[in-house]
JSON list of C-alpha atoms in Angstrom, two decimals:
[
{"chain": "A", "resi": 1, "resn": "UNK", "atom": "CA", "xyz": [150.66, 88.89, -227.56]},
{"chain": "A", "resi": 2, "resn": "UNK", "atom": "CA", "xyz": [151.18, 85.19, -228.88]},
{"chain": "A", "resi": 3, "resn": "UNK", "atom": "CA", "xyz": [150.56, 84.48, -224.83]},
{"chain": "A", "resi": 4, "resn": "UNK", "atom": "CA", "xyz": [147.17, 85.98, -225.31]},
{"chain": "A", "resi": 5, "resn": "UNK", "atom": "CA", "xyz": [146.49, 84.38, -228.48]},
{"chain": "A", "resi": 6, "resn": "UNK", "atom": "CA", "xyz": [147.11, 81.24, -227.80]},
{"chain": "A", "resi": 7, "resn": "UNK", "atom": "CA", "xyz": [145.31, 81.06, -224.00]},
{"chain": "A", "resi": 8, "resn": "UNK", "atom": "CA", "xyz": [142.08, 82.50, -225.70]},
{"chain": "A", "resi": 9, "resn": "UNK", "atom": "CA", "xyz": [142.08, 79.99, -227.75]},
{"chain": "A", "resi": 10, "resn": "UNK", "atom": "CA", "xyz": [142.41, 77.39, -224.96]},
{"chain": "A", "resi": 11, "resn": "UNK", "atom": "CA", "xyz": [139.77, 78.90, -222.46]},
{"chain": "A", "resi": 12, "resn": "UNK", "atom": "CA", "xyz": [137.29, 78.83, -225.85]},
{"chain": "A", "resi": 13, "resn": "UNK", "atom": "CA", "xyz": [138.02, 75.20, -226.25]},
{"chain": "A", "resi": 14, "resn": "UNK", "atom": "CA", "xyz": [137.83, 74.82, -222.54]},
{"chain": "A", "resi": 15, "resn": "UNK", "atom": "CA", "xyz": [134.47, 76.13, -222.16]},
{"chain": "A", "resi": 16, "resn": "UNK", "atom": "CA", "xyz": [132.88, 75.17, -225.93]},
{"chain": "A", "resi": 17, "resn": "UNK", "atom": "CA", "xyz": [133.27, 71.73, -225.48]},
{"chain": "A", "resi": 18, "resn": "UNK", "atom": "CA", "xyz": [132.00, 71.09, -222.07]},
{"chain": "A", "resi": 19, "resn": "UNK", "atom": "CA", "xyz": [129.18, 73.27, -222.67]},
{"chain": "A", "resi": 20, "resn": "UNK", "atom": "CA", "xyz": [128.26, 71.37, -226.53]},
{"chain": "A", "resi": 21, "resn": "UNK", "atom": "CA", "xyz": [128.04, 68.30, -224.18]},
{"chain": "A", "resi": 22, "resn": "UNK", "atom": "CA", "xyz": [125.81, 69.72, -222.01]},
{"chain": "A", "resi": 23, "resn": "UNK", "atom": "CA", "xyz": [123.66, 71.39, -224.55]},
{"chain": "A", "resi": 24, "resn": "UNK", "atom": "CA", "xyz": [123.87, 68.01, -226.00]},
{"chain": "A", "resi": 25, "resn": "UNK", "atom": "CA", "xyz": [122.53, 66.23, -223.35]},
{"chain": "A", "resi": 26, "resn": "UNK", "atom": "CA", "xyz": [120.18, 68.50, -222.91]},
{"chain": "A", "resi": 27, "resn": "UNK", "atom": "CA", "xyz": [118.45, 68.64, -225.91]},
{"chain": "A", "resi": 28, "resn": "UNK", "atom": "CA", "xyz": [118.82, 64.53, -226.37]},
{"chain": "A", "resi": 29, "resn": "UNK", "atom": "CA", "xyz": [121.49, 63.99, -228.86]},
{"chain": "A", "resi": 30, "resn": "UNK", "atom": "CA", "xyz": [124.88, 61.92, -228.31]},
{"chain": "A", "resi": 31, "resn": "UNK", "atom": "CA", "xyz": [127.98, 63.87, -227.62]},
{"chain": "A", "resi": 32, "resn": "UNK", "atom": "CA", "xyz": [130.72, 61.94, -227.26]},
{"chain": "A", "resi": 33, "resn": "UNK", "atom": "CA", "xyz": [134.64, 63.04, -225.96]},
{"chain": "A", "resi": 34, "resn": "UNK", "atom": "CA", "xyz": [135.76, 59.93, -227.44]},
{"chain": "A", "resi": 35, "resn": "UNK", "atom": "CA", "xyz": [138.83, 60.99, -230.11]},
{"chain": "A", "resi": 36, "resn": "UNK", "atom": "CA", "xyz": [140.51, 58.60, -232.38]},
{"chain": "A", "resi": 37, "resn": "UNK", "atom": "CA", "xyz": [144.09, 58.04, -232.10]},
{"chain": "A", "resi": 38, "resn": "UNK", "atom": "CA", "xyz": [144.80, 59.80, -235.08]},
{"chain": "A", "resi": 39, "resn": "UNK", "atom": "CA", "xyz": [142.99, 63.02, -234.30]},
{"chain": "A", "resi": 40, "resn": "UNK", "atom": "CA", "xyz": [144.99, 62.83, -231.26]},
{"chain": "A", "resi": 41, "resn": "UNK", "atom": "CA", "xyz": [147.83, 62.52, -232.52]},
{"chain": "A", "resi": 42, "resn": "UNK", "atom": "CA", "xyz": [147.11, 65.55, -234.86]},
{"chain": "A", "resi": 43, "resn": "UNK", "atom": "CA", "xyz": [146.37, 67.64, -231.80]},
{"chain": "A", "resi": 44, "resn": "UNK", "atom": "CA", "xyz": [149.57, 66.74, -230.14]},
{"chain": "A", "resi": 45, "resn": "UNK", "atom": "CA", "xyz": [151.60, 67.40, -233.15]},
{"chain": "A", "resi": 46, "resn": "UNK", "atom": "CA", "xyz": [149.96, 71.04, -233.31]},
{"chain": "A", "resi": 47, "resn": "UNK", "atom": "CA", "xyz": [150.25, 71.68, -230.14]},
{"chain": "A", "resi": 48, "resn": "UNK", "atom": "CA", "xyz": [154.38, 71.00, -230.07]},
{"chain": "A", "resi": 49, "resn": "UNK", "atom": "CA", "xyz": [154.43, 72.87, -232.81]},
{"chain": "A", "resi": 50, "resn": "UNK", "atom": "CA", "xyz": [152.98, 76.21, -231.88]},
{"chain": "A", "resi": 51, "resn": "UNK", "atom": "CA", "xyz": [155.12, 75.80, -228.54]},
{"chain": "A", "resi": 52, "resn": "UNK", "atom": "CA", "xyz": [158.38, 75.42, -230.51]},
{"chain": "A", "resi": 53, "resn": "UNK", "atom": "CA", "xyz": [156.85, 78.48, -232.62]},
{"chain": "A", "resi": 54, "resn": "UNK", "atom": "CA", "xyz": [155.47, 80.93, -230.06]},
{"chain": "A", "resi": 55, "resn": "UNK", "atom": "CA", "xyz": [158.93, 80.10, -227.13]},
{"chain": "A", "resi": 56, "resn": "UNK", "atom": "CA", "xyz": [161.34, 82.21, -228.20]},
{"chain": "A", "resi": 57, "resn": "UNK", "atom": "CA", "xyz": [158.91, 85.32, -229.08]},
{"chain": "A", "resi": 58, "resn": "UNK", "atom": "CA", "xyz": [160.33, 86.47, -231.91]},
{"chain": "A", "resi": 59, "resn": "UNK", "atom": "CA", "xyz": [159.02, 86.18, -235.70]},
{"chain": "A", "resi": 60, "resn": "UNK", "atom": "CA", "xyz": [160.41, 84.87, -239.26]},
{"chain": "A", "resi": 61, "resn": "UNK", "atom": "CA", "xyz": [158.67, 84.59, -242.03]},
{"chain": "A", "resi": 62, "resn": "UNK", "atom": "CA", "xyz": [159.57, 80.26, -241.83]},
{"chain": "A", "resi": 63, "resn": "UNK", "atom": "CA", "xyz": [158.01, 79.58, -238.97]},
{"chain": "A", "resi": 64, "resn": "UNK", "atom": "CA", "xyz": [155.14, 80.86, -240.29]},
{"chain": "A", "resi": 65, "resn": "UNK", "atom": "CA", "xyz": [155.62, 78.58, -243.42]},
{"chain": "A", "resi": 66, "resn": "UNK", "atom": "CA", "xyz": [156.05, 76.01, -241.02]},
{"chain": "A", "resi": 67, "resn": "UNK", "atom": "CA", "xyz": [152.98, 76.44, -239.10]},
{"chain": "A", "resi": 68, "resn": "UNK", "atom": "CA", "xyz": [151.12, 76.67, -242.66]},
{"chain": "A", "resi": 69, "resn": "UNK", "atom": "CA", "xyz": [152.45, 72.86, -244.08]},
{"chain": "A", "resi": 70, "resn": "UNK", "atom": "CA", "xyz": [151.45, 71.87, -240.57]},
{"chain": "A", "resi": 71, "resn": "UNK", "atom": "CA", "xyz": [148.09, 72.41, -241.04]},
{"chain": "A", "resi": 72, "resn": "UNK", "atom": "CA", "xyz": [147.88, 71.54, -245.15]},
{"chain": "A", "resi": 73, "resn": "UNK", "atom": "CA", "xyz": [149.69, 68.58, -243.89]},
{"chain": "A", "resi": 74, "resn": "UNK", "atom": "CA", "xyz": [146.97, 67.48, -241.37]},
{"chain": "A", "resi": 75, "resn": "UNK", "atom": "CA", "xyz": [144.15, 68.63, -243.74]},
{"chain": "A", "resi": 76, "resn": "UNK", "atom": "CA", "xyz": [145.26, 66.54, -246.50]},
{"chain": "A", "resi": 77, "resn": "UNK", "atom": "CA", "xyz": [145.70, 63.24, -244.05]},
{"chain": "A", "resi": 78, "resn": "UNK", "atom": "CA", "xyz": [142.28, 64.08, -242.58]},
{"chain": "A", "resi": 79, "resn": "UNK", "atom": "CA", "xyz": [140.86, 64.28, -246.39]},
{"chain": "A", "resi": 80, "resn": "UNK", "atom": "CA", "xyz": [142.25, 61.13, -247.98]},
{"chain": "A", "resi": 81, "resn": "UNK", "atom": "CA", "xyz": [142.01, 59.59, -244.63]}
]
């Protein structure tokens, strides 16, 4: 089930983003792909994480706190960024 979860998630991204662009373009208004290196490097760090997370298939309630100063972690960076 974390399989599932985590390929809807990509396919979404893989079709939202292309499509934005071209709904962008359509209607006239810049859409860039261009990322910063630190947004990238937030990405990255989230994806390696939910990997390490979801591989074994099993559940504990720490790898869910983990996964939760993960994200305050890049939320607080992105707001006093």
């Amino acid at each position: 089930s974390l399989g599932i979860a985590v390929g809807s998630g990509l396919q979404i991204s893989l079709f939202a983003v292309p499509f934005a662009v071209l709904v962008g373009w359509a209607t006239g208004k810049d859409f860039s792909l261009e990322v910063d290196l630190f947004s990238l490097l937030a990405l990255l760090l989230s994806v390696i994480h939910v990997n390490f997370i979801t591989a074994t298939g099993t559940s504990h309630w720490l790898m869910g706190v983990a996964l939760l100063a993960v994200y305050v972690l890049i939320a607080t960076t992105y707001f006093y960024r």
